[in-house]
Amino acid sequence: MAEEWDKIVDVLIAGSGAAAMSAAITAADRKLDVLLVESTDKWGGTTAISGGGLWMPNNPLMRHAGAHDSLEEALAYMEDVIGDVGPASSRERKLAFLRTAPEVVRFLHRHGVRWARSKDYPDYYPDRPGGKIGRAIEVRPFDAKLLGPWAGRSRALDGLPVPVMTDDVWQLSRAWSSPDGFVRGARLVLRTLGGVATGKRLLGSGGALACSLMYVVRNQQTPVWLSSPLTELIMEDGRVTGAVVSREGRSLRVRARNGVILGAGGFAHNPEWRQKHHGVPGWSSAPEGDLGTAIELGARAGAALALMDDAWWGSALIGPDGHPNFVLWERSMPFSIVVDTQGRRFTNESASYIDFGHDLLALGKLPAWLVTDARHARRYLSAALLAGRQRWYDAGLLLKAGSLGELAAGMEVDPAALRATVERFNGFAGTGVDEDFGRGRTAYDRYYGDPRVKPNPNLGPLEKAPFYAMRVHPGDLGIGTKGGLLTDEHARVLREDGTPIPGLYAAGNTTASVMGRTYPGPGSTIGPAVVFGHLAALHAAAGQSPGVIGR
């Protein structure tokens, strides 16, 4: 009865990242009364500190540029790369994602989101059937001042506070060692200064995406409650009818006539779950609120879980402050290798971050080591060391030596093994063919390479002293875990028997990913998050759920 509820809305949405805000914008567009609640005191979630790309095959920007793509090619690619790892990546969910992706791009554009295409960024397996270059999109730099006082509560301010875009990154990594890198760096400086000169606070990457979406949410006058976590789902006769929200010291019962949508992230910062499901701490860069609360609430309501043992893996350098620094181009550029505790290479250093992360985890004994020579240190940007190398030296986290033997001693690996590994690798650098792991074979490998290095832009010999080594641990890109609630093609949360829980939807990292155990292309987290957030809201708005309660 009405007196049992503190607030009644059509749709209650938990979270404030891409999945949650996509759902909120769609539901409000359908004239539903929406409430968005965020557990922490900052909005934006992992989206706000991410790279901000969305992998959206066959999108309108590709068509406008004359870059051919099709649903059929994209499906063939997803089927080949992802395969069948259970209901999370069913053919129906893949098709729902691919059919809806272009529609969502157009829909959000109509609401004022300004897209740009990352035309140079390849799929992560471009040599596989249906693979392409340029399927990713991102939001153009956004002026956070347009959000007024809400800008100060954005998690985007925790990220890179400059208007960097995805296609800047690969060239910025060699900004002081190649002409195209220098030009790209100069453009970024001019873009940043131009924003300052015009009184703007321009943000790029995930910050631009999160702020663009929140700008729409605020224009739609959707209430957003910060520091207001969901603590309980309310069920009546097997259906979710609302939730308990903790707000300002009170537990408020909020009724959701059309449904509750969970888009509150994964469990990257839940150490017990990370140890239980992954066997390692995870060393995540995700926000502190990524505790798995929404997943736990869904499970209590009878939801099935899937892919809990996986994450959006990569690798990290753990800094003197204990903070993980994601490693990407550093391990892919020439004049570098990654070796295990025996001093041996174990994978393609230029592979996609999730493949590299999986191979790193498979070692068992950690850490691995990123070993470079003087040219790598001199030519290529290291994001982790921007604040200064001396702190890393003092903490023993960055080793420097005049010879490989001396370096091996510091690493506590067999000097003969390390020298043999480097000698073999240097031979590959000379021929341009990595006979062990195929490094530099694909367009994706070469994306984070140096085209001035011949014959293979990823294979530069380690010959010039001094030599350096840094410990490499499993980590994630700040986008967290990929296991969670099992959902269908409408983003409805499913029970173990495959039937939907009426009135309950989920999207983003709260769910088991449609991408299965892999990462088909740049933005394979945020793309599906936006799409399935949109689909959840459409289904709830259509009144198709048995959980819809009359007004």
Coordinates of C-alpha atoms in Angstrom, one line a residue:
M1 CA 0.0 0.0 0.0
A2 CA 1.1 3.6 -0.6
E3 CA 1.7 4.3 3.0
E4 CA 4.4 1.6 3.1
W5 CA 6.6 3.5 0.6
D6 CA 8.7 6.5 1.2
K7 CA 8.9 7.3 -2.5
I8 CA 7.2 5.9 -5.6
V9 CA 8.8 6.1 -9.1
D10 CA 8.5 4.3 -12.4
V11 CA 12.1 3.2 -12.6
L12 CA 14.7 3.0 -9.9
I13 CA 18.3 2.8 -11.2
A14 CA 21.4 2.0 -9.1
G15 CA 24.7 3.4 -10.3
S16 CA 25.9 6.4 -12.2
G17 CA 28.2 5.1 -14.9
A18 CA 27.5 4.5 -18.6
A19 CA 25.0 1.6 -18.0
A20 CA 23.0 3.5 -15.4
M21 CA 22.9 6.8 -17.2
S22 CA 22.1 5.2 -20.5
A23 CA 19.1 3.5 -18.8
A24 CA 18.1 6.8 -17.1
I25 CA 18.2 8.8 -20.3
T26 CA 16.1 6.2 -22.2
A27 CA 13.5 5.8 -19.4
A28 CA 13.1 9.6 -19.1
D29 CA 12.8 9.8 -22.9
R30 CA 9.9 7.4 -22.6
K31 CA 8.3 9.8 -20.1
L32 CA 8.9 7.6 -17.1
D33 CA 9.5 9.0 -13.6
V34 CA 13.1 8.0 -12.9
L35 CA 15.3 8.0 -9.8
L36 CA 19.1 7.4 -10.1
V37 CA 20.9 6.5 -6.9
E38 CA 24.7 6.3 -6.5
S39 CA 26.4 4.6 -3.5
T40 CA 29.4 6.9 -3.2
D41 CA 29.7 10.7 -2.9
K42 CA 30.9 11.0 -6.6
W43 CA 29.1 10.1 -9.8
G44 CA 30.4 8.6 -12.9
G45 CA 31.6 5.2 -11.8
T46 CA 34.3 3.3 -13.6
T47 CA 33.2 5.1 -16.9
A48 CA 34.4 8.4 -15.7
I49 CA 38.0 7.2 -15.2
S50 CA 38.1 4.9 -18.2
G51 CA 39.4 5.4 -21.7
G52 CA 35.8 6.3 -22.6
G53 CA 35.7 4.3 -25.9
L54 CA 32.6 2.3 -27.0
W55 CA 33.0 -0.7 -29.4
M56 CA 30.0 -0.2 -31.6
P57 CA 30.2 -2.2 -34.9
N58 CA 28.3 -0.8 -37.9
N59 CA 27.8 2.5 -36.3
P60 CA 26.6 5.6 -38.1
L61 CA 30.0 7.3 -38.0
M62 CA 31.5 4.5 -39.9
R63 CA 28.8 4.7 -42.5
H64 CA 29.3 8.5 -42.8
A65 CA 33.1 8.0 -43.3
G66 CA 32.5 5.3 -45.9
A67 CA 34.0 2.6 -43.8
H68 CA 32.1 -0.6 -44.6
D69 CA 30.7 -2.8 -41.8
S70 CA 27.7 -4.9 -41.3
L71 CA 25.8 -6.8 -38.7
E72 CA 26.8 -10.1 -40.4
E73 CA 30.5 -9.3 -40.3
A74 CA 30.4 -8.1 -36.7
L75 CA 28.5 -11.2 -35.7
A76 CA 30.9 -13.5 -37.5
Y77 CA 33.7 -11.7 -35.7
M78 CA 32.1 -12.0 -32.3
E79 CA 31.2 -15.7 -32.8
D80 CA 34.8 -16.5 -33.8
V81 CA 36.5 -14.5 -31.1
I82 CA 34.1 -15.0 -28.2
G83 CA 32.7 -18.3 -29.0
D84 CA 30.1 -19.9 -26.7
V85 CA 30.9 -19.6 -23.0
G86 CA 27.3 -20.0 -21.9
P87 CA 24.2 -17.9 -21.7
A88 CA 26.0 -14.6 -21.0
S89 CA 27.3 -14.5 -24.6
S90 CA 24.4 -16.3 -26.2
R91 CA 23.7 -15.7 -29.9
E92 CA 20.6 -13.8 -28.9
R93 CA 22.6 -11.4 -26.6
K94 CA 25.2 -10.9 -29.3
L95 CA 22.5 -10.0 -31.8
A96 CA 20.7 -7.8 -29.4
F97 CA 23.9 -5.9 -28.9
L98 CA 24.8 -5.6 -32.6
R99 CA 21.2 -4.6 -33.6
T100 CA 20.9 -2.0 -30.9
A101 CA 24.4 -0.4 -31.0
P102 CA 23.8 1.9 -34.1
E103 CA 20.4 2.8 -32.7
V104 CA 21.9 3.9 -29.3
V105 CA 24.5 6.0 -31.1
R106 CA 21.8 7.9 -33.0
F107 CA 19.5 8.1 -29.9
L108 CA 22.2 9.7 -27.7
H109 CA 23.3 12.0 -30.5
R110 CA 19.7 13.3 -30.7
H111 CA 20.0 14.1 -27.0
G112 CA 23.2 16.1 -27.6
V113 CA 26.0 13.6 -27.2
R114 CA 28.7 14.5 -29.7
W115 CA 30.5 11.5 -31.0
A116 CA 33.9 11.1 -32.7
R117 CA 35.2 8.0 -34.4
S118 CA 38.5 6.4 -33.3
K119 CA 39.3 5.6 -37.0
D120 CA 42.8 4.2 -36.4
Y121 CA 42.0 1.9 -33.5
P122 CA 41.8 -1.8 -34.7
D123 CA 39.7 -4.6 -33.3
Y124 CA 41.9 -6.6 -31.0
Y125 CA 41.9 -9.6 -33.4
P126 CA 41.8 -7.8 -36.7
D127 CA 43.1 -10.9 -38.6
R128 CA 40.1 -13.0 -37.6
P129 CA 36.9 -13.3 -39.8
G130 CA 35.0 -10.0 -39.7
G131 CA 37.7 -8.1 -38.0
K132 CA 37.9 -4.3 -38.7
I133 CA 39.8 -1.1 -37.9
G134 CA 37.8 1.9 -36.6
R135 CA 34.7 0.3 -35.0
A136 CA 35.3 2.3 -31.7
I137 CA 33.7 5.7 -31.0
E138 CA 34.1 8.2 -28.2
V139 CA 32.7 11.5 -27.0
R140 CA 34.4 14.7 -28.1
P141 CA 36.0 16.8 -25.3
F142 CA 33.3 18.1 -23.0
D143 CA 33.2 21.3 -21.0
A144 CA 32.6 20.2 -17.5
K145 CA 31.6 23.7 -16.5
L146 CA 28.3 23.1 -18.3
L147 CA 27.3 20.9 -15.4
G148 CA 27.6 23.8 -12.9
P149 CA 28.0 22.6 -9.3
W150 CA 27.6 19.0 -10.4
A151 CA 31.0 19.1 -12.0
G152 CA 32.7 19.1 -8.7
R153 CA 31.0 15.9 -7.7
S154 CA 32.2 14.1 -10.8
R155 CA 34.6 11.1 -10.5
A156 CA 35.9 12.3 -13.9
L157 CA 38.1 14.8 -11.9
D158 CA 39.9 11.8 -10.5
G159 CA 41.0 10.9 -14.0
L160 CA 43.3 12.6 -16.5
P161 CA 42.2 16.3 -16.4
V162 CA 43.0 17.1 -20.0
P163 CA 40.9 16.7 -23.2
V164 CA 42.8 13.6 -24.5
M165 CA 41.0 11.4 -27.0
T166 CA 41.5 7.7 -27.7
D167 CA 43.4 8.2 -31.0
D168 CA 45.8 10.6 -29.2
V169 CA 47.1 7.9 -26.9
W170 CA 49.0 5.7 -29.3
Q171 CA 51.0 8.6 -30.8
L172 CA 51.4 10.5 -27.5
S173 CA 53.3 7.5 -26.1
R174 CA 56.1 8.6 -28.5
A175 CA 55.5 12.3 -28.4
W176 CA 59.1 13.2 -28.0
S177 CA 60.6 10.6 -30.3
S178 CA 58.7 10.8 -33.6
P179 CA 57.3 13.6 -35.8
D180 CA 53.7 12.3 -35.7
G181 CA 53.9 11.8 -32.0
F182 CA 55.1 15.4 -31.5
V183 CA 52.4 16.8 -33.8
R184 CA 49.7 14.8 -31.8
G185 CA 51.2 16.1 -28.6
A186 CA 51.1 19.7 -29.9
R187 CA 47.5 19.3 -30.9
L188 CA 46.6 18.2 -27.4
V189 CA 48.4 21.1 -25.9
L190 CA 46.6 23.5 -28.2
R191 CA 43.3 21.9 -27.5
T192 CA 43.9 22.2 -23.7
L193 CA 45.1 25.8 -24.0
G194 CA 42.2 26.6 -26.2
G195 CA 39.7 25.4 -23.6
V196 CA 41.5 27.4 -20.9
A197 CA 41.5 30.5 -23.1
T198 CA 37.8 30.3 -23.7
G199 CA 37.0 29.7 -20.0
K200 CA 36.2 26.0 -20.5
R201 CA 37.2 23.0 -18.4
L202 CA 37.6 20.4 -21.2
L203 CA 37.7 16.8 -20.3
G204 CA 38.3 13.9 -22.6
S205 CA 38.1 10.1 -22.6
G206 CA 35.8 8.6 -19.9
G207 CA 35.4 12.0 -18.3
A208 CA 33.9 13.4 -21.5
L209 CA 31.5 10.4 -21.8
A210 CA 30.4 10.5 -18.2
C211 CA 29.9 14.3 -18.2
S212 CA 28.0 14.2 -21.5
L213 CA 25.6 11.6 -20.2
M214 CA 25.1 13.4 -16.9
Y215 CA 24.4 16.6 -18.8
V216 CA 21.5 14.9 -20.5
V217 CA 20.3 13.3 -17.3
R218 CA 20.3 16.8 -15.6
N219 CA 18.5 18.4 -18.5
Q220 CA 15.9 15.7 -18.2
Q221 CA 15.5 16.8 -14.6
T222 CA 16.1 13.2 -13.4
P223 CA 16.9 13.2 -9.6
V224 CA 20.3 11.9 -8.7
W225 CA 21.0 10.9 -5.1
L226 CA 24.6 10.6 -4.1
S227 CA 25.8 8.6 -1.1
S228 CA 22.7 6.6 -1.4
P229 CA 23.4 2.8 -1.8
L230 CA 20.8 0.2 -2.4
T231 CA 20.8 -2.1 0.7
E232 CA 17.9 -4.4 -0.2
L233 CA 15.6 -5.4 -3.0
I234 CA 12.0 -5.6 -2.1
M235 CA 10.1 -8.6 -3.5
E236 CA 6.4 -9.4 -3.6
D237 CA 5.1 -12.7 -4.9
G238 CA 8.5 -13.4 -6.6
R239 CA 8.8 -10.1 -8.3
V240 CA 11.0 -7.1 -7.5
T241 CA 8.7 -4.1 -6.7
G242 CA 11.3 -1.7 -5.2
A243 CA 14.3 -1.4 -3.1
V244 CA 15.6 0.0 0.2
V245 CA 17.9 3.0 -0.3
S246 CA 20.1 4.3 2.5
R247 CA 20.1 8.1 2.5
E248 CA 21.2 10.6 5.1
G249 CA 21.0 8.1 7.9
R250 CA 17.6 6.8 6.9
S251 CA 16.4 3.6 5.2
L252 CA 14.0 4.6 2.5
R253 CA 11.6 2.2 0.8
V254 CA 11.4 3.2 -2.9
R255 CA 8.7 1.6 -5.0
A256 CA 9.6 1.1 -8.7
R257 CA 6.4 0.5 -10.7
N258 CA 8.2 -0.6 -13.9
G259 CA 11.3 -2.1 -12.5
V260 CA 14.6 -1.7 -10.8
I261 CA 17.7 -1.5 -13.0
L262 CA 21.1 -2.4 -11.5
G263 CA 24.1 -0.7 -13.2
A264 CA 26.3 -0.3 -10.1
G265 CA 29.5 -1.9 -11.3
G266 CA 31.4 -5.0 -10.4
F267 CA 33.4 -6.2 -7.4
A268 CA 36.9 -4.9 -8.2
H269 CA 37.4 -3.6 -4.7
N270 CA 35.9 -6.5 -2.8
P271 CA 39.1 -8.3 -1.6
E272 CA 37.2 -11.3 -0.3
W273 CA 35.5 -11.9 -3.6
R274 CA 38.6 -11.2 -5.6
Q275 CA 40.6 -13.8 -3.6
K276 CA 37.7 -16.3 -3.7
H277 CA 36.9 -15.9 -7.5
H278 CA 40.3 -14.8 -8.9
G279 CA 42.9 -16.0 -6.5
V280 CA 44.7 -12.6 -6.5
P281 CA 43.9 -9.2 -5.0
G282 CA 43.4 -7.8 -8.5
W283 CA 45.3 -4.5 -8.1
S284 CA 42.4 -2.6 -9.6
S285 CA 42.2 1.1 -10.6
A286 CA 38.4 1.0 -10.3
P287 CA 36.6 3.4 -7.9
E288 CA 36.4 2.4 -4.3
G289 CA 32.6 1.8 -4.5
D290 CA 33.1 -1.2 -6.8
L291 CA 32.2 -3.7 -4.1
G292 CA 29.8 -6.1 -5.8
T293 CA 26.8 -4.9 -3.7
A294 CA 24.3 -4.9 -6.6
I295 CA 25.5 -8.4 -7.6
E296 CA 25.0 -9.7 -4.1
L297 CA 21.5 -8.1 -3.9
G298 CA 20.6 -9.8 -7.2
A299 CA 21.9 -13.1 -6.0
R300 CA 19.8 -12.8 -2.9
A301 CA 16.8 -12.3 -5.1
G302 CA 17.5 -15.6 -6.8
A303 CA 19.7 -14.5 -9.7
A304 CA 22.1 -16.8 -11.5
L305 CA 25.8 -15.7 -11.6
A306 CA 28.3 -16.3 -14.4
L307 CA 31.9 -15.5 -15.3
M308 CA 32.7 -14.6 -11.7
D309 CA 36.2 -16.0 -12.1
D310 CA 37.1 -13.5 -14.8
A311 CA 37.8 -9.8 -15.1
W312 CA 38.8 -7.1 -17.7
W313 CA 42.4 -8.2 -17.0
G314 CA 45.5 -6.4 -17.9
S315 CA 48.7 -5.7 -16.1
A316 CA 49.9 -3.1 -13.6
L317 CA 53.0 -1.6 -12.2
I318 CA 52.5 -1.1 -8.4
G319 CA 53.8 2.4 -7.5
P320 CA 55.6 3.5 -4.3
D321 CA 52.2 4.6 -2.9
G322 CA 50.7 1.1 -3.5
H323 CA 48.6 2.5 -6.4
P324 CA 48.4 0.3 -9.5
N325 CA 49.4 1.9 -12.8
F326 CA 48.0 0.2 -15.9
V327 CA 50.6 -1.0 -18.4
L328 CA 49.7 -0.8 -22.1
W329 CA 52.1 0.7 -24.7
E330 CA 55.1 0.3 -22.4
R331 CA 55.2 -3.4 -22.9
S332 CA 54.3 -3.2 -26.6
M333 CA 56.9 -0.7 -27.8
P334 CA 60.2 -2.0 -29.2
F335 CA 63.3 -2.4 -27.1
S336 CA 61.3 -4.2 -24.4
I337 CA 60.3 -7.7 -23.3
V338 CA 58.4 -9.2 -20.4
V339 CA 59.8 -12.2 -18.6
D340 CA 58.8 -14.5 -15.8
T341 CA 60.6 -15.2 -12.6
Q342 CA 62.9 -17.6 -14.6
G343 CA 63.9 -14.8 -16.9
R344 CA 62.0 -16.3 -19.9
R345 CA 59.4 -14.7 -22.2
F346 CA 56.0 -16.3 -21.9
T347 CA 53.6 -14.4 -24.2
N348 CA 53.2 -11.8 -26.9
E349 CA 54.0 -8.6 -25.1
S350 CA 51.9 -6.6 -27.7
A351 CA 48.8 -8.7 -27.3
S352 CA 45.5 -7.2 -26.0
Y353 CA 45.5 -6.4 -22.4
I354 CA 43.0 -9.1 -21.4
D355 CA 45.1 -11.8 -23.2
F356 CA 48.3 -10.5 -21.6
G357 CA 46.5 -10.5 -18.2
H358 CA 45.3 -14.1 -18.6
D359 CA 48.8 -15.2 -19.6
L360 CA 50.2 -13.4 -16.6
L361 CA 47.8 -15.1 -14.2
A362 CA 48.6 -18.4 -15.7
L363 CA 52.2 -18.1 -14.6
G364 CA 51.3 -18.8 -11.0
K365 CA 54.5 -17.3 -9.6
L366 CA 54.6 -13.5 -9.7
P367 CA 55.7 -10.9 -10.4
A368 CA 56.8 -10.8 -14.0
W369 CA 59.3 -8.2 -15.2
L370 CA 59.2 -5.6 -17.9
V371 CA 62.8 -5.3 -19.1
T372 CA 63.9 -2.5 -21.4
D373 CA 67.0 -0.9 -22.7
A374 CA 68.1 2.8 -22.8
R375 CA 66.3 3.6 -26.0
H376 CA 62.9 2.5 -24.7
A377 CA 63.4 4.6 -21.5
R378 CA 64.5 7.6 -23.6
R379 CA 62.0 7.5 -26.5
Y380 CA 58.7 6.4 -25.0
L381 CA 56.4 7.9 -22.4
S382 CA 55.9 5.8 -19.3
A383 CA 52.6 6.9 -17.6
A384 CA 53.6 5.4 -14.3
L385 CA 56.9 7.3 -14.1
L386 CA 55.5 10.8 -15.0
A387 CA 55.6 11.8 -11.4
G388 CA 59.4 11.1 -11.2
R389 CA 61.6 8.0 -11.4
Q390 CA 63.6 8.6 -8.2
R391 CA 60.7 7.6 -6.0
W392 CA 60.5 4.3 -7.9
Y393 CA 64.3 3.8 -7.6
D394 CA 64.2 4.6 -3.8
A395 CA 61.4 2.0 -3.3
G396 CA 63.2 -0.6 -5.3
L397 CA 60.4 -0.8 -7.8
L398 CA 62.5 0.4 -10.7
L399 CA 65.9 -1.3 -11.3
K400 CA 68.7 0.1 -13.4
A401 CA 71.9 -1.6 -14.3
G402 CA 74.8 -1.3 -16.7
S403 CA 74.6 -4.9 -17.9
L404 CA 72.0 -7.6 -18.2
G405 CA 73.8 -9.7 -15.7
E406 CA 73.7 -7.0 -13.1
L407 CA 70.0 -6.4 -13.9
A408 CA 69.3 -10.1 -13.5
A409 CA 70.9 -10.1 -10.1
G410 CA 68.6 -7.3 -8.9
M411 CA 65.6 -9.2 -10.3
E412 CA 66.8 -12.4 -8.6
V413 CA 66.6 -14.4 -11.9
D414 CA 69.3 -16.5 -13.5
P415 CA 71.6 -14.2 -15.4
A416 CA 72.3 -16.8 -18.1
A417 CA 68.6 -17.4 -18.7
L418 CA 67.9 -13.7 -19.1
R419 CA 70.9 -13.2 -21.4
A420 CA 69.7 -16.2 -23.5
T421 CA 66.2 -14.8 -23.7
V422 CA 67.4 -11.4 -24.8
E423 CA 69.8 -12.9 -27.3
R424 CA 67.0 -14.9 -28.9
F425 CA 64.7 -11.9 -28.9
N426 CA 67.3 -9.7 -30.5
G427 CA 67.6 -12.3 -33.3
F428 CA 63.8 -11.9 -33.9
A429 CA 64.2 -8.2 -33.9
G430 CA 66.7 -8.5 -36.7
T431 CA 64.5 -10.6 -38.9
G432 CA 61.3 -8.9 -38.0
V433 CA 59.6 -12.2 -37.1
D434 CA 58.9 -13.3 -33.5
E435 CA 59.1 -17.1 -34.0
D436 CA 58.0 -17.7 -30.4
F437 CA 54.9 -15.6 -29.9
G438 CA 54.2 -13.7 -33.1
R439 CA 54.6 -10.2 -31.7
G440 CA 54.0 -7.5 -34.2
R441 CA 52.1 -9.7 -36.6
T442 CA 48.7 -7.9 -36.5
A443 CA 47.4 -4.4 -36.9
Y444 CA 46.5 -4.3 -33.2
D445 CA 50.1 -5.2 -32.2
R446 CA 51.5 -2.6 -34.4
Y447 CA 49.0 0.1 -33.2
Y448 CA 51.2 0.4 -30.1
G449 CA 54.5 0.2 -31.9
D450 CA 57.1 2.5 -33.4
P451 CA 56.9 2.7 -37.2
R452 CA 60.4 4.0 -37.4
V453 CA 61.7 0.7 -36.1
K454 CA 62.2 -1.7 -39.0
P455 CA 61.4 -4.4 -40.1
N456 CA 58.9 -4.9 -37.2
P457 CA 57.6 -1.8 -35.2
N458 CA 57.3 -3.9 -32.0
L459 CA 60.6 -5.7 -32.1
G460 CA 63.6 -3.6 -31.1
P461 CA 66.7 -5.3 -29.8
L462 CA 67.7 -4.8 -26.2
E463 CA 71.3 -3.7 -26.7
K464 CA 71.9 -0.3 -25.3
A465 CA 72.8 0.1 -21.6
P466 CA 71.6 1.0 -19.1
F467 CA 69.0 -1.6 -18.8
Y468 CA 65.8 -1.3 -16.7
A469 CA 63.3 -3.7 -15.0
M470 CA 60.0 -3.1 -13.4
R471 CA 57.7 -5.6 -11.6
V472 CA 54.5 -6.4 -13.5
H473 CA 51.4 -7.7 -11.7
P474 CA 47.9 -8.7 -12.9
G475 CA 45.7 -5.6 -12.9
D476 CA 42.7 -4.2 -14.7
L477 CA 42.2 -1.0 -16.7
G478 CA 40.0 0.5 -14.0
I479 CA 37.0 -1.1 -15.5
G480 CA 37.0 -4.0 -13.1
T481 CA 35.5 -7.4 -13.1
K482 CA 33.4 -9.0 -15.9
G483 CA 31.4 -11.6 -13.9
G484 CA 28.0 -10.9 -12.3
L485 CA 24.3 -11.4 -12.8
L486 CA 23.2 -13.4 -15.7
T487 CA 20.9 -11.4 -18.0
D488 CA 19.0 -12.0 -21.3
E489 CA 18.8 -10.1 -24.5
H490 CA 16.4 -7.6 -22.8
A491 CA 18.7 -7.1 -19.9
R492 CA 16.3 -9.0 -17.6
V493 CA 18.0 -10.7 -14.7
L494 CA 17.7 -14.5 -14.9
R495 CA 17.3 -17.2 -12.4
E496 CA 19.3 -20.5 -12.5
D497 CA 16.5 -22.1 -14.5
G498 CA 16.8 -19.4 -17.2
T499 CA 13.5 -17.6 -16.3
P500 CA 13.5 -13.8 -15.7
I501 CA 13.0 -12.3 -12.3
P502 CA 10.1 -10.0 -12.9
G503 CA 10.9 -6.3 -12.4
L504 CA 14.7 -6.7 -12.2
Y505 CA 17.1 -5.6 -14.9
A506 CA 20.9 -5.2 -15.0
A507 CA 23.6 -3.9 -17.3
G508 CA 27.3 -3.1 -17.3
N509 CA 29.8 -4.7 -14.9
T510 CA 27.0 -5.8 -12.6
T511 CA 26.3 -8.5 -15.2
A512 CA 28.2 -11.3 -16.8
S513 CA 29.6 -9.9 -20.0
V514 CA 28.2 -10.6 -23.5
M515 CA 31.9 -10.5 -24.5
G516 CA 32.6 -13.7 -22.6
R517 CA 36.2 -14.2 -21.6
T518 CA 37.7 -12.0 -24.2
Y519 CA 37.9 -8.4 -25.4
P520 CA 36.9 -8.1 -29.1
G521 CA 37.8 -4.4 -29.5
P522 CA 38.4 -1.0 -27.8
G523 CA 35.3 -0.2 -25.7
S524 CA 34.0 -3.7 -25.3
T525 CA 33.0 -2.9 -21.7
I526 CA 31.3 0.5 -22.1
G527 CA 29.7 -0.3 -25.5
P528 CA 27.6 -3.2 -24.2
A529 CA 27.0 -1.2 -20.9
V530 CA 25.3 1.6 -22.8
V531 CA 23.4 -0.8 -25.1
F532 CA 22.0 -3.0 -22.4
G533 CA 21.2 -0.1 -20.2
H534 CA 19.2 1.3 -23.1
L535 CA 17.5 -2.1 -23.7
A536 CA 16.6 -2.5 -20.0
A537 CA 14.9 0.8 -20.0
L538 CA 13.0 0.1 -23.2
H539 CA 11.7 -3.2 -21.9
A540 CA 10.7 -1.7 -18.6
A541 CA 9.0 1.2 -20.3
A542 CA 7.1 -1.1 -22.6
G543 CA 5.4 -2.7 -19.6
Q544 CA 6.3 -6.2 -20.8
S545 CA 7.7 -7.3 -17.5
P546 CA 5.3 -9.4 -15.3
G547 CA 6.7 -7.2 -12.5
V548 CA 5.0 -4.0 -13.7
I549 CA 2.7 -2.7 -11.1
G550 CA -0.3 -0.7 -11.9
R551 CA -0.4 3.0 -11.1

